[in-house]
N, CA and C atoms as an extended XYZ file, in Angstrom:
513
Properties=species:S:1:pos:R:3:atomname:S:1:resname:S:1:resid:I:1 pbc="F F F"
N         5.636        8.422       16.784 N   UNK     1
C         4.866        8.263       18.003 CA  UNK     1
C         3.399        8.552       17.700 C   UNK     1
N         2.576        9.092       18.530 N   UNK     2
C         1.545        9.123       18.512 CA  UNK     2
C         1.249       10.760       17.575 C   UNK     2
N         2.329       11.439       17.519 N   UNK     3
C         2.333       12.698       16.928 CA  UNK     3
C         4.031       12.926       15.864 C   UNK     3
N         3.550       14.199       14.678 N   UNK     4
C         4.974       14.224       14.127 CA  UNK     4
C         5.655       14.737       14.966 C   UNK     4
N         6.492       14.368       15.383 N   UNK     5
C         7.745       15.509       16.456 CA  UNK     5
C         9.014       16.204       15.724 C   UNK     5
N         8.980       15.900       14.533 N   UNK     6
C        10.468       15.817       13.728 CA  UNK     6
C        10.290       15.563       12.126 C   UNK     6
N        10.602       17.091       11.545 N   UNK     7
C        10.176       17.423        9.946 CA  UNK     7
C        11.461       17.766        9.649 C   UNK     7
N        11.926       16.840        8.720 N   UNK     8
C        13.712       17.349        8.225 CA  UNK     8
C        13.137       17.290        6.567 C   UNK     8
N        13.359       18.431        6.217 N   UNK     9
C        12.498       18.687        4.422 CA  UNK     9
C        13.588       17.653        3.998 C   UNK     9
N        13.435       17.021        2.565 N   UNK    10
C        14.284       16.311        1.419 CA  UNK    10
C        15.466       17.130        1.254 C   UNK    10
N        16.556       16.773        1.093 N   UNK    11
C        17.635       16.780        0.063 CA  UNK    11
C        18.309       15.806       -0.530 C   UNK    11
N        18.661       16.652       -1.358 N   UNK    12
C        20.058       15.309       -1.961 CA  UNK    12
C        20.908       15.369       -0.772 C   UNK    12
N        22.212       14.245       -1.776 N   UNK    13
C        23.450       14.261       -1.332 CA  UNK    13
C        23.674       13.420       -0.129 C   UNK    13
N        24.673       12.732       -0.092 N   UNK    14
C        25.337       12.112        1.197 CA  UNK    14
C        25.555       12.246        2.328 C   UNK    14
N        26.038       14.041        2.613 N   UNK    15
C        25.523       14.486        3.605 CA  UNK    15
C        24.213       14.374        4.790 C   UNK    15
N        23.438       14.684        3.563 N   UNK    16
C        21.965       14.817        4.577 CA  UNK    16
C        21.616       13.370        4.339 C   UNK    16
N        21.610       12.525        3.997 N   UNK    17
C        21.466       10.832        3.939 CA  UNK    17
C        22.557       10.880        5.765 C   UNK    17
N        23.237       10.629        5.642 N   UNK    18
C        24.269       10.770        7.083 CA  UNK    18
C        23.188       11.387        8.697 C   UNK    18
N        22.817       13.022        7.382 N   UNK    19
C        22.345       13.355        9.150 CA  UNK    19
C        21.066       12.938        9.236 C   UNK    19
N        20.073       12.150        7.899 N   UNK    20
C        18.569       11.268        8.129 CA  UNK    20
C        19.142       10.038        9.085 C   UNK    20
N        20.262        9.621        8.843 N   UNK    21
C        20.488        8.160        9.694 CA  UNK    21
C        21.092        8.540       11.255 C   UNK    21
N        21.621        9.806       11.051 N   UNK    22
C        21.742       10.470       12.364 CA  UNK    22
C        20.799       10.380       13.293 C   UNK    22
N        19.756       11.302       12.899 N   UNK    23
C        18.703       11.849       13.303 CA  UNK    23
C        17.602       10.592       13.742 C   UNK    23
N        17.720        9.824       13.003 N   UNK    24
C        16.944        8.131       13.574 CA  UNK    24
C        17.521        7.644       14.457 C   UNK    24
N        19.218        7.437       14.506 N   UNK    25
C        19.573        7.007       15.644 CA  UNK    25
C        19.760        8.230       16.960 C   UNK    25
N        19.364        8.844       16.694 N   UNK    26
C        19.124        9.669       18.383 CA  UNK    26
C        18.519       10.438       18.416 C   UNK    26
N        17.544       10.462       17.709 N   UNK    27
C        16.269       11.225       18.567 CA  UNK    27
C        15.609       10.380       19.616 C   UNK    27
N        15.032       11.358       20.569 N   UNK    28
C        14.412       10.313       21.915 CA  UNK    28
C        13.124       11.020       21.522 C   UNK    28
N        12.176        9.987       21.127 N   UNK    29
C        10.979       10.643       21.234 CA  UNK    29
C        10.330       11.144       22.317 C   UNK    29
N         9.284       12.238       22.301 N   UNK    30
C         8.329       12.030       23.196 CA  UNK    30
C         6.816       11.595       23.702 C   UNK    30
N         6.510       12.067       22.772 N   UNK    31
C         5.366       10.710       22.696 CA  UNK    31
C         5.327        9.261       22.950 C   UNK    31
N         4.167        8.649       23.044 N   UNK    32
C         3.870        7.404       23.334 CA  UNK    32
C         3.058        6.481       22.811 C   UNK    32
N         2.732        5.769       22.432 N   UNK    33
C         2.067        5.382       21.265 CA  UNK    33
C         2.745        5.374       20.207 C   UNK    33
N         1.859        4.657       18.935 N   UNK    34
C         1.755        5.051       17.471 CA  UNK    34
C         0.841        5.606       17.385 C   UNK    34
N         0.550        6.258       16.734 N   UNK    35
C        -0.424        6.829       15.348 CA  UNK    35
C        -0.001        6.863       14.024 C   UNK    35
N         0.150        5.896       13.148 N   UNK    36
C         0.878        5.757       12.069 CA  UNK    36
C         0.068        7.221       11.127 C   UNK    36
N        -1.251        7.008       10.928 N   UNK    37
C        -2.316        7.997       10.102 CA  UNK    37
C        -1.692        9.215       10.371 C   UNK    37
N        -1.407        9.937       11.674 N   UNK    38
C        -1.328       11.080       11.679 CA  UNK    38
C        -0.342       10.965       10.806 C   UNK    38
N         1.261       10.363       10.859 N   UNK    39
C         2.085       10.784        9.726 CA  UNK    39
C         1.942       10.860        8.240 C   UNK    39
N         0.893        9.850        8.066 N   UNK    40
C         0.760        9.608        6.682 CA  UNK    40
C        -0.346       10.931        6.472 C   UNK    40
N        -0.961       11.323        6.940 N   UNK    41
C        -1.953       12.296        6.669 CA  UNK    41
C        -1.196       13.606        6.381 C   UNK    41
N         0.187       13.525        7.703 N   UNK    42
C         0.688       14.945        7.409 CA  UNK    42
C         1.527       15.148        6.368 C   UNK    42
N         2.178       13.997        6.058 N   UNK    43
C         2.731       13.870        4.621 CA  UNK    43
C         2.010       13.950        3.566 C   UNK    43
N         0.768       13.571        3.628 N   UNK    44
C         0.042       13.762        2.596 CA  UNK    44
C        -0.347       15.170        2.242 C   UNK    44
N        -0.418       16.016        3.210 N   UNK    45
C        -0.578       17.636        3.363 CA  UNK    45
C         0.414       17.971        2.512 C   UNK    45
N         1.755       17.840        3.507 N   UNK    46
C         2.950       18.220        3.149 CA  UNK    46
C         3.540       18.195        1.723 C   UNK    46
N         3.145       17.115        0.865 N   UNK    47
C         3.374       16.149       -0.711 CA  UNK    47
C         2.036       17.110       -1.432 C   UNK    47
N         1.601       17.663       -1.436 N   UNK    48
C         0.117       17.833       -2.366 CA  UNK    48
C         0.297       18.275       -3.664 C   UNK    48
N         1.754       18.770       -3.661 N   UNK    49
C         2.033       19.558       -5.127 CA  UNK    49
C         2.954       18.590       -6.011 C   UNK    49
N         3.718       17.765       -5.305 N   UNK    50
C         4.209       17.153       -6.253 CA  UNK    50
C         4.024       15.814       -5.784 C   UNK    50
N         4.666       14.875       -6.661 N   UNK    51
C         4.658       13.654       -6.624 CA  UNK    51
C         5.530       13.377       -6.018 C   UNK    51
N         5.962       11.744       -5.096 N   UNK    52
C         6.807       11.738       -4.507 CA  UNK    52
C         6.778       10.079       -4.541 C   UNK    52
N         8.659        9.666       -3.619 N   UNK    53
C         9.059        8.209       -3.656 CA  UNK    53
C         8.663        8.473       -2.270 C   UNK    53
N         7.877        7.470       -1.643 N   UNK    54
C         7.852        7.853        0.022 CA  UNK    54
C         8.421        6.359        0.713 C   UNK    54
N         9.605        6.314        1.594 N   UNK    55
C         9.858        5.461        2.457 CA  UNK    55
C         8.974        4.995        3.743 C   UNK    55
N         8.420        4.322        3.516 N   UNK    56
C         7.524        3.938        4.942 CA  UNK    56
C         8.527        2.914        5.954 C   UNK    56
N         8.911        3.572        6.847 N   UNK    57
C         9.964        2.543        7.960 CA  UNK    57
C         8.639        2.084        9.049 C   UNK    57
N         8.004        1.406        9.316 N   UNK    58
C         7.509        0.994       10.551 CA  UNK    58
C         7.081       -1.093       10.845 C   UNK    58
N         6.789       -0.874       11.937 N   UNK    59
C         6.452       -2.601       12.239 CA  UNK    59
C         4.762       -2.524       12.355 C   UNK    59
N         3.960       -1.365       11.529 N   UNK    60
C         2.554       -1.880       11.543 CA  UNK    60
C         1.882       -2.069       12.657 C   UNK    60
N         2.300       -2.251       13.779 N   UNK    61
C         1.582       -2.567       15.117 CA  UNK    61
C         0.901       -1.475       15.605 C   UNK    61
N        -0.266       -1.282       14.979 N   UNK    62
C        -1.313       -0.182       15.008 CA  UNK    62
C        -1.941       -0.049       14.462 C   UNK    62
N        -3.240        0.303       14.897 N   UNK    63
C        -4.773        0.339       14.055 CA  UNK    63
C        -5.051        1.269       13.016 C   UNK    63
N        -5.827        1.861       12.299 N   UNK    64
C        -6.802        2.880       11.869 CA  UNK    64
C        -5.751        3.884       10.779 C   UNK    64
N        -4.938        3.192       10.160 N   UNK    65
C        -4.198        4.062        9.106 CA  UNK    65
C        -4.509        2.914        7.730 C   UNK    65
N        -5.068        2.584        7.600 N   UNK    66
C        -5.708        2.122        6.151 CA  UNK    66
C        -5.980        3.080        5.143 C   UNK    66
N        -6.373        4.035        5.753 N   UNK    67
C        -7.414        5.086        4.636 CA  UNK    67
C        -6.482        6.308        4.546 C   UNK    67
N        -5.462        6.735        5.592 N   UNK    68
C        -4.589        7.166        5.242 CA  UNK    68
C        -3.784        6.991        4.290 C   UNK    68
N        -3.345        5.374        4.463 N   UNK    69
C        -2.048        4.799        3.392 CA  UNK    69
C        -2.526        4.620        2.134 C   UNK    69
N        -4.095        4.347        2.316 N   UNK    70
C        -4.651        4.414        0.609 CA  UNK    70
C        -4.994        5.500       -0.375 C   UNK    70
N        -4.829        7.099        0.379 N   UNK    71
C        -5.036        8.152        0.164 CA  UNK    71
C        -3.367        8.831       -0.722 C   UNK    71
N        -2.489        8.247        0.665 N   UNK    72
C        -1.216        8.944        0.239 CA  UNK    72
C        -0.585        7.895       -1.023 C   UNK    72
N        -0.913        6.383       -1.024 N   UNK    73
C        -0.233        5.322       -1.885 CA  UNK    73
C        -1.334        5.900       -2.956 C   UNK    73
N        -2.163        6.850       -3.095 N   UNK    74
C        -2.996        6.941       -4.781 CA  UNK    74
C        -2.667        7.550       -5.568 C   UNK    74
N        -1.828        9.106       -4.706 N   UNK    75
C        -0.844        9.790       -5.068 CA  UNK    75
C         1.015        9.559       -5.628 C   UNK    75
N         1.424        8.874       -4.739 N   UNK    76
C         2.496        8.569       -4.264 CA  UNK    76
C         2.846        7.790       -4.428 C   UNK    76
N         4.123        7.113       -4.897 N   UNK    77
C         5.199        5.908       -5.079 CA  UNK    77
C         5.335        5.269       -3.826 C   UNK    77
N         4.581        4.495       -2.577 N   UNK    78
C         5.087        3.905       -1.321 CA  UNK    78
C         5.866        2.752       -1.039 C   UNK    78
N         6.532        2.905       -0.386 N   UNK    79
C         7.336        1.579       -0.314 CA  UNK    79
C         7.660        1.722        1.315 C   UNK    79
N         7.238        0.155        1.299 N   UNK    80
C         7.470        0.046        3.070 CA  UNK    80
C         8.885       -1.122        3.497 C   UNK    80
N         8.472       -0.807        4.467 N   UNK    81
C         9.952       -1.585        4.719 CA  UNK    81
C         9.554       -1.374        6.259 C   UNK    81
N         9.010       -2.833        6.385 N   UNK    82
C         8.405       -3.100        7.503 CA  UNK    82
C         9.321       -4.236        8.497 C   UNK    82
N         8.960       -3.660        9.807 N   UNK    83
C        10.511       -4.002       11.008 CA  UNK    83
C         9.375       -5.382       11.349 C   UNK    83
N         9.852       -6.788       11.104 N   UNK    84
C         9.170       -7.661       11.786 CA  UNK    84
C        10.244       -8.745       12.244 C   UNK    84
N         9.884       -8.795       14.103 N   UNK    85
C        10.993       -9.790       14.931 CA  UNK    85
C        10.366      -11.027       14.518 C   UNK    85
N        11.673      -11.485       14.103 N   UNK    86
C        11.208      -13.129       13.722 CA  UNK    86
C        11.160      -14.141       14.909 C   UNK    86
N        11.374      -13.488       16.486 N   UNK    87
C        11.518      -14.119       17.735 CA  UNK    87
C         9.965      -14.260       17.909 C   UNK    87
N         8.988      -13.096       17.760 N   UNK    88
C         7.571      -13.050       17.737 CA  UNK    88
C         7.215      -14.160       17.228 C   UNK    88
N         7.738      -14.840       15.985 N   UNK    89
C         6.920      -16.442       15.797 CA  UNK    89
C         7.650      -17.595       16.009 C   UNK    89
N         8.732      -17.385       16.669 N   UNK    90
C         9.360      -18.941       17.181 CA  UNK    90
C         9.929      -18.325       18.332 C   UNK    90
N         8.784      -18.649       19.341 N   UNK    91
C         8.713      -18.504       21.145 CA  UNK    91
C         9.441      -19.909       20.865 C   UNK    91
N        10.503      -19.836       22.289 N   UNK    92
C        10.931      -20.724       22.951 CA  UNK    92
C        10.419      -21.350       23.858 C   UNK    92
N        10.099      -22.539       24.048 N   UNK    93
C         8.660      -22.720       25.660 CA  UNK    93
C         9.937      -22.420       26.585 C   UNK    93
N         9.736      -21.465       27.343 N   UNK    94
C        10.560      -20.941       28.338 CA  UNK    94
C         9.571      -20.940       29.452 C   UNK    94
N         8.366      -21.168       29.456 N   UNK    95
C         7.387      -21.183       30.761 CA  UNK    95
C         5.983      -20.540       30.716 C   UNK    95
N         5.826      -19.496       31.868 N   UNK    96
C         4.719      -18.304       31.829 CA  UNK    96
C         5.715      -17.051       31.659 C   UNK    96
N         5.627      -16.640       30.621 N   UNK    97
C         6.581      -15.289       30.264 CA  UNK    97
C         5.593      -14.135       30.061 C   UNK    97
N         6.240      -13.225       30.451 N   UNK    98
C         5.250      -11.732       30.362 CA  UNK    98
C         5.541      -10.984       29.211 C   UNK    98
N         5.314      -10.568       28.243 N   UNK    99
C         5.657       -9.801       26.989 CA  UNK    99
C         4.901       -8.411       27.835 C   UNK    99
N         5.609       -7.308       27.416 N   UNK   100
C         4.964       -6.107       27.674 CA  UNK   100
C         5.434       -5.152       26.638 C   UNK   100
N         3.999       -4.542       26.415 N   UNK   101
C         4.402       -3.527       25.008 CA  UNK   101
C         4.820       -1.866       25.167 C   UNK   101
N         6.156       -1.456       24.703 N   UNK   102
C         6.896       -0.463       25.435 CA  UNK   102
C         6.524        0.334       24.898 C   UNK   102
N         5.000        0.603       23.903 N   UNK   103
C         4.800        1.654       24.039 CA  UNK   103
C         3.361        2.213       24.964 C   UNK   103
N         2.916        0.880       24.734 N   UNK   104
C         1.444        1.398       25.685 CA  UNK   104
C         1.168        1.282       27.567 C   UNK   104
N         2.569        0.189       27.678 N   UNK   105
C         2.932       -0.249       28.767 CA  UNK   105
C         2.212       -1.371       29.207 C   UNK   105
N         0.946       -1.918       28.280 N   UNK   106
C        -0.316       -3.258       28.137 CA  UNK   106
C         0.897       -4.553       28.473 C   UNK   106
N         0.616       -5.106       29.926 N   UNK   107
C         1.106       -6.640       30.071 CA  UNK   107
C         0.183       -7.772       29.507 C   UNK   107
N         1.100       -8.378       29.056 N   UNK   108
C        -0.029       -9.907       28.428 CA  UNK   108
C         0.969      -11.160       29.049 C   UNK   108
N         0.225      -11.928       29.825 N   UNK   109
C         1.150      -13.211       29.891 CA  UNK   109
C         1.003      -14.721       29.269 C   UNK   109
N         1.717      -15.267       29.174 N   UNK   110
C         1.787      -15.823       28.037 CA  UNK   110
C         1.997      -17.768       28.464 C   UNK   110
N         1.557      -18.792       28.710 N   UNK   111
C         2.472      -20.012       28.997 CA  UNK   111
C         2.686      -20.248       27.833 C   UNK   111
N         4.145      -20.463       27.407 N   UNK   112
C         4.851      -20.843       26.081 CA  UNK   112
C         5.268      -22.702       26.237 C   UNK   112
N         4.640      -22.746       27.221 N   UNK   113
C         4.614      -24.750       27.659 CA  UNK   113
C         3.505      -25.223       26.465 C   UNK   113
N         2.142      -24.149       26.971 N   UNK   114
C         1.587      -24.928       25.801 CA  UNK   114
C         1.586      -24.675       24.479 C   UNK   114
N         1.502      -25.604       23.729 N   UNK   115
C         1.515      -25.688       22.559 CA  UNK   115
C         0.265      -25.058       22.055 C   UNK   115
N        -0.793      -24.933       22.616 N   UNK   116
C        -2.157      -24.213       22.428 CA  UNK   116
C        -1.832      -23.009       22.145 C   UNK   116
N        -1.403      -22.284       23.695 N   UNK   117
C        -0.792      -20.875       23.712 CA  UNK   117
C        -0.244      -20.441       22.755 C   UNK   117
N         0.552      -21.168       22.364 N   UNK   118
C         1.603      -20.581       21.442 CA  UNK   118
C         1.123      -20.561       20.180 C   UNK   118
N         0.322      -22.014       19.323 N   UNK   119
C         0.070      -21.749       18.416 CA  UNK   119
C        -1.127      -20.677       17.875 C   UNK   119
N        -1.852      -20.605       19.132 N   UNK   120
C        -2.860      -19.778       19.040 CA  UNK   120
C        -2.641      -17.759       18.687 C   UNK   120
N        -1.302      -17.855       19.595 N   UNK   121
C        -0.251      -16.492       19.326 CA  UNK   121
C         0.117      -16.584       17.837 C   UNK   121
N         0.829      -17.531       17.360 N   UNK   122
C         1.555      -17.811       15.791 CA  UNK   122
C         0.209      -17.286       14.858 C   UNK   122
N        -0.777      -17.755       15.226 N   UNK   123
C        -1.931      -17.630       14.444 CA  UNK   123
C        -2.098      -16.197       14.293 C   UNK   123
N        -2.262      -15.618       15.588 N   UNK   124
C        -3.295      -14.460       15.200 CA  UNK   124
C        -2.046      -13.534       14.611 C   UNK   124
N        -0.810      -13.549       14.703 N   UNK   125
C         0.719      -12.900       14.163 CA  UNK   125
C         0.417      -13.031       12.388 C   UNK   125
N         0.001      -14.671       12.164 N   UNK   126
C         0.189      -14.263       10.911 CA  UNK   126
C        -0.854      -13.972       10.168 C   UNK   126
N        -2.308      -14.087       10.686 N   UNK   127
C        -3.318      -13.723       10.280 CA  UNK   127
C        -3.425      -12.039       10.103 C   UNK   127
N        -2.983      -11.253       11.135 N   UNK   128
C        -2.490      -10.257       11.112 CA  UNK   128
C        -1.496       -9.545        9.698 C   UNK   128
N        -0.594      -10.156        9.884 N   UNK   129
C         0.597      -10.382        8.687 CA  UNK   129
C        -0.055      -10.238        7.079 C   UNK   129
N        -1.067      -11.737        7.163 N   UNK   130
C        -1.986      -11.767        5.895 CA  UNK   130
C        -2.431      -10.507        5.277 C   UNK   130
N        -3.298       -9.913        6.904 N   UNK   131
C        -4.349       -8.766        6.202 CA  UNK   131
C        -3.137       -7.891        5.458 C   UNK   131
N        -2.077       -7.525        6.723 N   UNK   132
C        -1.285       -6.183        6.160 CA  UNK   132
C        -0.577       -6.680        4.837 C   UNK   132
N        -0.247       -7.624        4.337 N   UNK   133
C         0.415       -8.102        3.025 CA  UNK   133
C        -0.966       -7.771        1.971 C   UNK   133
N        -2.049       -8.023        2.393 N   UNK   134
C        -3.004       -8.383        1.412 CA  UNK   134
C        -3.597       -6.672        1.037 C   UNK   134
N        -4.007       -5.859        1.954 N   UNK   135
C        -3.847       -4.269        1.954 CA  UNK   135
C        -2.607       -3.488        1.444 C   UNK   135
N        -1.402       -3.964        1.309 N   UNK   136
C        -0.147       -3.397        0.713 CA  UNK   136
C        -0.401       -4.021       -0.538 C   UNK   136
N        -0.558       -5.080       -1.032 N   UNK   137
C        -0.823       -5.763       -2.357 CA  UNK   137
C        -1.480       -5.074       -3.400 C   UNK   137
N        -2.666       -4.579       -2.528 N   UNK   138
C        -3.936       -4.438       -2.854 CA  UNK   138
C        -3.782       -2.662       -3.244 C   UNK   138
N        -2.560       -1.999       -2.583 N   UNK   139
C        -2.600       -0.617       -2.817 CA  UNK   139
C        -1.386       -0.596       -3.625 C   UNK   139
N        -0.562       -1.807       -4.283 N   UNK   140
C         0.137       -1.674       -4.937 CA  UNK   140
C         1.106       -0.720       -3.878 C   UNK   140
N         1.585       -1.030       -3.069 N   UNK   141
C         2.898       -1.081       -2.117 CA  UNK   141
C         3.818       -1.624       -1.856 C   UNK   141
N         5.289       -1.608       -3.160 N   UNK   142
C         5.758       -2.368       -2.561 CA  UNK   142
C         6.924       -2.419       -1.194 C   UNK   142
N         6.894       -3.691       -0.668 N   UNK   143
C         7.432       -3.811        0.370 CA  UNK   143
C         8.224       -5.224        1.150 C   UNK   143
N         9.602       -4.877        1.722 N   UNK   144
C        10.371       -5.787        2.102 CA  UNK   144
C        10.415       -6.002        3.720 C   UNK   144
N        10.555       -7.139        4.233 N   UNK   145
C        10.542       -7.266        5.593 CA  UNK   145
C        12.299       -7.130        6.467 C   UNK   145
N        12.220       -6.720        7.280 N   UNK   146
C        13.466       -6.435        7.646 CA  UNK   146
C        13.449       -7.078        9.602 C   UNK   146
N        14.238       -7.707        9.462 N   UNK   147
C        14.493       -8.119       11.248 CA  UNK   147
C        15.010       -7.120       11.536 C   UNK   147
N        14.490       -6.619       13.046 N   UNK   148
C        15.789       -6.064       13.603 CA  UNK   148
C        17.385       -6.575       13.959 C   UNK   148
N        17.798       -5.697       13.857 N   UNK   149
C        19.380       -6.753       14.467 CA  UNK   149
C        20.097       -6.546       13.186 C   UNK   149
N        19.414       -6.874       11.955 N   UNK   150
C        20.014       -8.100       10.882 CA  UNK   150
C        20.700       -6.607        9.459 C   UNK   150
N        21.252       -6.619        9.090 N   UNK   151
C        21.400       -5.984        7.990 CA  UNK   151
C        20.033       -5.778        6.399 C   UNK   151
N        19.533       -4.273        6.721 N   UNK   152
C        18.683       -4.114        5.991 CA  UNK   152
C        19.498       -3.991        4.233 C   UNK   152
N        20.084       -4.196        3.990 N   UNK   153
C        20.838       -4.084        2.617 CA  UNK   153
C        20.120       -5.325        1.539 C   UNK   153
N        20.043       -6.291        1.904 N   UNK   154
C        19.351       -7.738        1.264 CA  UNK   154
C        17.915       -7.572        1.085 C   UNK   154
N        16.895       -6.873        2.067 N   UNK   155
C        15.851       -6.923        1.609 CA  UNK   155
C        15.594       -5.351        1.069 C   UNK   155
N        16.193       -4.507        1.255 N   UNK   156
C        16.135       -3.027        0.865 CA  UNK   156
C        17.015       -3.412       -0.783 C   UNK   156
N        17.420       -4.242       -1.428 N   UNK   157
C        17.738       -4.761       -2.732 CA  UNK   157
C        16.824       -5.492       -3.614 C   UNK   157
N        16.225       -6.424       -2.535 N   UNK   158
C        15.366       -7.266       -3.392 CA  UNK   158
C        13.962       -6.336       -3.422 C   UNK   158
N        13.858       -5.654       -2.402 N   UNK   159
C        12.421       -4.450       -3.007 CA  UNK   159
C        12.446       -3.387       -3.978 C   UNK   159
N        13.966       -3.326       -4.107 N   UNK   160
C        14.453       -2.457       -5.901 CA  UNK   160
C        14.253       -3.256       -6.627 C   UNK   160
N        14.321       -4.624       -6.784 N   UNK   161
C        14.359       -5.666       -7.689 CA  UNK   161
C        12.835       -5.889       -8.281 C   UNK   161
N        11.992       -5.646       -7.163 N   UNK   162
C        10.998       -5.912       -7.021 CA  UNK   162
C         9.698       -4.844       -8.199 C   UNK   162
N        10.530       -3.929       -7.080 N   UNK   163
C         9.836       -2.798       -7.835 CA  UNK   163
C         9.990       -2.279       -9.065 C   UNK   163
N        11.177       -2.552       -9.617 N   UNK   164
C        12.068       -2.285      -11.342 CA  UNK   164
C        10.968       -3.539      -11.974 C   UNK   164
N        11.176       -4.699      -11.694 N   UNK   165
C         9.824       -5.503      -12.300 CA  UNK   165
C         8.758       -5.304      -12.464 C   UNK   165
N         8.251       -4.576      -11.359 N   UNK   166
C         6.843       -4.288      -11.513 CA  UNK   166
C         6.844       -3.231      -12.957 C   UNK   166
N         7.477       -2.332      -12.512 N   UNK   167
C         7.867       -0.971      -13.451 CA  UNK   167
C         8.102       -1.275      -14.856 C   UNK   167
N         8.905       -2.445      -15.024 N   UNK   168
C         8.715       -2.833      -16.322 CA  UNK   168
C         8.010       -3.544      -17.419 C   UNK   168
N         7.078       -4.143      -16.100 N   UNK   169
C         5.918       -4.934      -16.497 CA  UNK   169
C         4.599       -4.025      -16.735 C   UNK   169
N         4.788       -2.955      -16.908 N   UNK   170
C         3.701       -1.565      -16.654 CA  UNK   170
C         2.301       -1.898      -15.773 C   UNK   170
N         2.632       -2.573      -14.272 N   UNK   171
C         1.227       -2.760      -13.335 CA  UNK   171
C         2.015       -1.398      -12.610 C   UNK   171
């Protein structure tokens, strides 16, 4: 959210893997917003002595953590694994539809009739997309895209694949 609410230190073992996937599926946050930076900043606190593999789970939809992620990725092994709905770029023309964003509560409406509308939406999605691919590139991050819904196992494989290449290619 907009703040850390929830510090579960590392362990091994299967167990605590169980209660990390626990603990994602039911915590209710309280906060509102993102603030991606604050986490990465407090991890970066938190990490100062040793080195670390860091999982980045988020969908990016938020400003002003650049200098965070380039601070903690200078230190740190990052790997993201970023949540992107593939419904966001193939709108159905269903009409004037209202998208509203559940965390800020910001309405935007939308006619998905026109073809303007829409492509003009597709655009700024993947122009968007560009920068954040081209800033993860660029900090040597690697990272797999994951739908919601869909089984993360296929792209959480091919970003081991990914990353063992890089690793062996010594970049």
């Amino acid at each position: 959210t907009d703040r850390v609410e929830k510090f579960i230190p590392p362990r091994k073992g299967l167990r605590h893997a169980h209660r990390l996937v626990r603990e994602l599926l039911f915590h209710r946050p309280q906060g509102r917003g993102t603030d991606l930076a604050v986490a990465l900043e407090f991890l970066q606190r938190l990490t100062r002595r040793r080195r670390s593999v860091v999982f980045l789970f988020t969908d990016f939809h938020t400003d002003g953590y650049e200098r965070a992620l380039k601070r903690l990725a200078a230190r740190h092994e990052v790997l993201a694994l970023i949540l992107r709905d593939r419904r966001e770029r193939a709108l159905a023309p269903l009409g004037v539809t209202r998208f509203a964003d559940l965390e800020t509560g910001e309405e935007r409406w939308l006619d998905l009739r026109s073809p303007q509308a829409v492509e003009q939406w597709q655009q700024g999605l993947e122009r968007e997309w560009q920068r954040r691919r081209h800033l993860l590139t660029q900090l040597r991050v690697d990272f797999a895209e994951i739908p919601p819904g869909e089984s993360p196992l296929l792209p959480l494989m091919e970003l081991f694949r990914k990353r063992e290449r890089r690793l062996r290619s010594g970049r």
